[in-house]
PDB file of C-alpha atoms in Angstrom:
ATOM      1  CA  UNK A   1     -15.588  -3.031  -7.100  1.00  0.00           C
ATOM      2  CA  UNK A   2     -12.265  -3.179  -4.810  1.00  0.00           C
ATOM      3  CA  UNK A   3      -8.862  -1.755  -3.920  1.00  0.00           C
ATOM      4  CA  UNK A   4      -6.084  -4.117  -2.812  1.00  0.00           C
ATOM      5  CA  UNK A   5      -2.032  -3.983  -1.777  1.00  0.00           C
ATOM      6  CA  UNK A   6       0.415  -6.044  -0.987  1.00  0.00           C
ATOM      7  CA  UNK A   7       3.639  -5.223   0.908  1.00  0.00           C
ATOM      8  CA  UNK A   8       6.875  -7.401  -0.157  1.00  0.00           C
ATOM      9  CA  UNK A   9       9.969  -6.440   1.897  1.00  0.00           C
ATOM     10  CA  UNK A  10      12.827  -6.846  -0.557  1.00  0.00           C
ATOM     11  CA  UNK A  11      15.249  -6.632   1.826  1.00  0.00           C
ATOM     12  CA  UNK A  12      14.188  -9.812   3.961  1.00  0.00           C
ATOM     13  CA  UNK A  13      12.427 -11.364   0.864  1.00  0.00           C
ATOM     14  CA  UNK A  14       9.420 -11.947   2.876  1.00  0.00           C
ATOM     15  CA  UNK A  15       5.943 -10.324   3.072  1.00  0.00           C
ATOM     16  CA  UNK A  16       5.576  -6.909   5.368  1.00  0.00           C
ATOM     17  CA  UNK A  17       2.954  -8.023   7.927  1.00  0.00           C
ATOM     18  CA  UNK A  18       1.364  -5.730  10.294  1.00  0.00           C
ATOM     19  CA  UNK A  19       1.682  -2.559   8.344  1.00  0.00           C
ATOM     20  CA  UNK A  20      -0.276   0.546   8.897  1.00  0.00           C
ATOM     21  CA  UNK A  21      -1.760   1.777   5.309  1.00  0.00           C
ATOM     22  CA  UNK A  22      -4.197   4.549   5.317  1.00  0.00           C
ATOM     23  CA  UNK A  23      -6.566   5.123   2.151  1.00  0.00           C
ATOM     24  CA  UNK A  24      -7.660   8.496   1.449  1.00  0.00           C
ATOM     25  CA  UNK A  25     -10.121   8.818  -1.199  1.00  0.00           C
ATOM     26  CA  UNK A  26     -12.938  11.118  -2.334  1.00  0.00           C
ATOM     27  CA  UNK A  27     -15.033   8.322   0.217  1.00  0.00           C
ATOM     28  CA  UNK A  28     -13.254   9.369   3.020  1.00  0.00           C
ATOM     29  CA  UNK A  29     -10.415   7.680   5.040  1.00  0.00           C
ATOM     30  CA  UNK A  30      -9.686   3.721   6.390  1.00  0.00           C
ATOM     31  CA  UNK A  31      -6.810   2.864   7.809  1.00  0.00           C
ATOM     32  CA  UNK A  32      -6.117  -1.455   7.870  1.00  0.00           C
ATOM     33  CA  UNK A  33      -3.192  -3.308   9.256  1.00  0.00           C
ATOM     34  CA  UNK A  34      -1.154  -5.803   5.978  1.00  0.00           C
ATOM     35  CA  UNK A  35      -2.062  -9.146   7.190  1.00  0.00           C
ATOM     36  CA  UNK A  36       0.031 -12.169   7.518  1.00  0.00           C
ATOM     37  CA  UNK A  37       0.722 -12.345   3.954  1.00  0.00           C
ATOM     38  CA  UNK A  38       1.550  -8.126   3.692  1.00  0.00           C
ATOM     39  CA  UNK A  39      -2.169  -8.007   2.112  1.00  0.00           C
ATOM     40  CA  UNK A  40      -4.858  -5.660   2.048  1.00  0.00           C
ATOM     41  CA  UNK A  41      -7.509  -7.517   0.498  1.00  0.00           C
ATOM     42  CA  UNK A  42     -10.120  -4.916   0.466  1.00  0.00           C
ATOM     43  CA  UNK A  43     -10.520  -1.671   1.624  1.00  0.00           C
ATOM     44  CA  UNK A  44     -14.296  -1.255   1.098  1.00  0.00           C
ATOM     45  CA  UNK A  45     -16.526   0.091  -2.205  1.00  0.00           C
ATOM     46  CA  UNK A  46     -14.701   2.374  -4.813  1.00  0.00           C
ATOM     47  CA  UNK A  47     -15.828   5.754  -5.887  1.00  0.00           C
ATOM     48  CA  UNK A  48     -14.070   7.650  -8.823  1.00  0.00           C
ATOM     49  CA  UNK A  49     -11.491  10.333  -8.427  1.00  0.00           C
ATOM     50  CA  UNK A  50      -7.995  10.560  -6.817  1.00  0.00           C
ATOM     51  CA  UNK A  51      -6.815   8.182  -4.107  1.00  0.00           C
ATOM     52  CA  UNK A  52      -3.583   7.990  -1.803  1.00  0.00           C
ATOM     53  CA  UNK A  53      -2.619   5.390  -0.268  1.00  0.00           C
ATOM     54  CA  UNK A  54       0.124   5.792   2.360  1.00  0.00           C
ATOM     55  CA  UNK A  55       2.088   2.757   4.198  1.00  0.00           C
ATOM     56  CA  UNK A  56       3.506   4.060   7.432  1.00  0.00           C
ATOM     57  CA  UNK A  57       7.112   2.529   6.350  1.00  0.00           C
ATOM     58  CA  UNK A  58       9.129   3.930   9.443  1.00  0.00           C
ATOM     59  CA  UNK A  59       6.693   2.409  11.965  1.00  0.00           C
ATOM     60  CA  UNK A  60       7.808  -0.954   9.933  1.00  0.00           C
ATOM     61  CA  UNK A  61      11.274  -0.805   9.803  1.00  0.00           C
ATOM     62  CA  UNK A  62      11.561   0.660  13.321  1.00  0.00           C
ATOM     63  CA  UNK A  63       9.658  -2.545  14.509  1.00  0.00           C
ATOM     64  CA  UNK A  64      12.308  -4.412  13.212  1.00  0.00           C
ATOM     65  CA  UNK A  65      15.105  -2.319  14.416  1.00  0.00           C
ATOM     66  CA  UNK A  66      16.451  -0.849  10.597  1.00  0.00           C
ATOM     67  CA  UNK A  67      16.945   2.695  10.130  1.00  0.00           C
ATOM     68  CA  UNK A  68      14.566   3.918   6.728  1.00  0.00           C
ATOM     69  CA  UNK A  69      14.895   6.541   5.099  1.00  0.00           C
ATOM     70  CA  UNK A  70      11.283   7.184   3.764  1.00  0.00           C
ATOM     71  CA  UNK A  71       9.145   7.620   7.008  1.00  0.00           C
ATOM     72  CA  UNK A  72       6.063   6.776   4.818  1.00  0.00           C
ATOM     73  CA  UNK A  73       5.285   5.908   1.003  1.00  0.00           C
ATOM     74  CA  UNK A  74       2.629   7.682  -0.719  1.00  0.00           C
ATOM     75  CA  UNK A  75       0.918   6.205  -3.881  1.00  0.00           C
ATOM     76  CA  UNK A  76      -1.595   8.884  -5.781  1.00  0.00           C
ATOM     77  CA  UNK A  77      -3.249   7.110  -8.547  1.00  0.00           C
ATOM     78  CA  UNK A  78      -6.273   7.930 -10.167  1.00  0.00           C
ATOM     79  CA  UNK A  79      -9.945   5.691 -10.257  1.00  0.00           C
ATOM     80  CA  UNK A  80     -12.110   6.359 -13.255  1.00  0.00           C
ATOM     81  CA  UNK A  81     -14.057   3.353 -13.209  1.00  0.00           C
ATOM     82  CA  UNK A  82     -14.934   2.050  -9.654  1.00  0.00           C
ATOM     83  CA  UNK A  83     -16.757  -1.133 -11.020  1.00  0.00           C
ATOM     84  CA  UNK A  84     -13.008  -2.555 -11.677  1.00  0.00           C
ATOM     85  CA  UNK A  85     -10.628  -4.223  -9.362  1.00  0.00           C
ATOM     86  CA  UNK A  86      -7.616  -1.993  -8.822  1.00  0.00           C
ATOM     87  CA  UNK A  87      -4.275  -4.132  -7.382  1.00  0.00           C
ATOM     88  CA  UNK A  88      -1.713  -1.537  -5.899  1.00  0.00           C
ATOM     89  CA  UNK A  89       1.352  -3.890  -4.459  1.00  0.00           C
ATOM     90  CA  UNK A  90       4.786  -1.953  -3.020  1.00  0.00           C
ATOM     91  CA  UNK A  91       8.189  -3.458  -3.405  1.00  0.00           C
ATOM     92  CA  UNK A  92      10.148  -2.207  -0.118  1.00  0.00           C
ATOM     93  CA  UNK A  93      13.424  -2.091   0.972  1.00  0.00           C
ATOM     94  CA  UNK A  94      14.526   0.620   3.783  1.00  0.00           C
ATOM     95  CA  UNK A  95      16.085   3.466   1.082  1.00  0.00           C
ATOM     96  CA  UNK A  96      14.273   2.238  -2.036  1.00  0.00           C
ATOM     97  CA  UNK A  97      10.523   1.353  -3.627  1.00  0.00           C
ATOM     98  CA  UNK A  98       8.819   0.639  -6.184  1.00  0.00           C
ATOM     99  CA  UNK A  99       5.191   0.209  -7.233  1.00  0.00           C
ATOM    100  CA  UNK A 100       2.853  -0.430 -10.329  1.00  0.00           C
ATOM    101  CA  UNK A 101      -0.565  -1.434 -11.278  1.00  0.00           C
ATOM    102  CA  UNK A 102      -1.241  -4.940 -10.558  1.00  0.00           C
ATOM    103  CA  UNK A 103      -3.980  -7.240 -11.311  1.00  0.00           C
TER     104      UNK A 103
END
């Protein structure tokens, strides 16, 4: 069915907009930009296995002139049934996240 993130920047309490994240998956690789709303509303079809996605988190924070600590966040989570919507959002601050399943 569909992948999707979303980017929240704690530390500003707003959405991260115009973040690099990079999917790698047994599919291959797509990169996308967060949009206005730090979304990624689709990254293309699914296929079962293990998938990474990683936000380019220093490229963020330097844009915005804070120092970070994690240059990038990588998420490895597993697919078994690509007919299912999979949420992945990020909680971010610049020395801290967090992440889950979402819905």
């Amino acid at each position: 069915m569909s992948l999707s993130t979303h980017v929240l920047d704690s530390t500003r309490g707003l959405p991260a907009a115009a973040m690099s994240v990079r999917l790698e998956s047994p599919g291959g690789i797509t990169t996308a930009l967060t949009d206005a709303d730090g979304r990624v509303r689709d990254f293309g079809p699914l296929t079962a296995g293990t998938h990474r996605l990683v936000f380019d988190t220093g490229a963020y924070f330097t844009g915005l002139g804070v120092p970070a600590f994690y240059p990038e966040v990588v998420i490895t989570y597993g697919i078994d049934d690509p007919e299912q919507h999979y949420h992945v959002p990020l909680l971010l601050s610049p020395f801290a996240y967090s992440t889950y399943r979402g819905s």
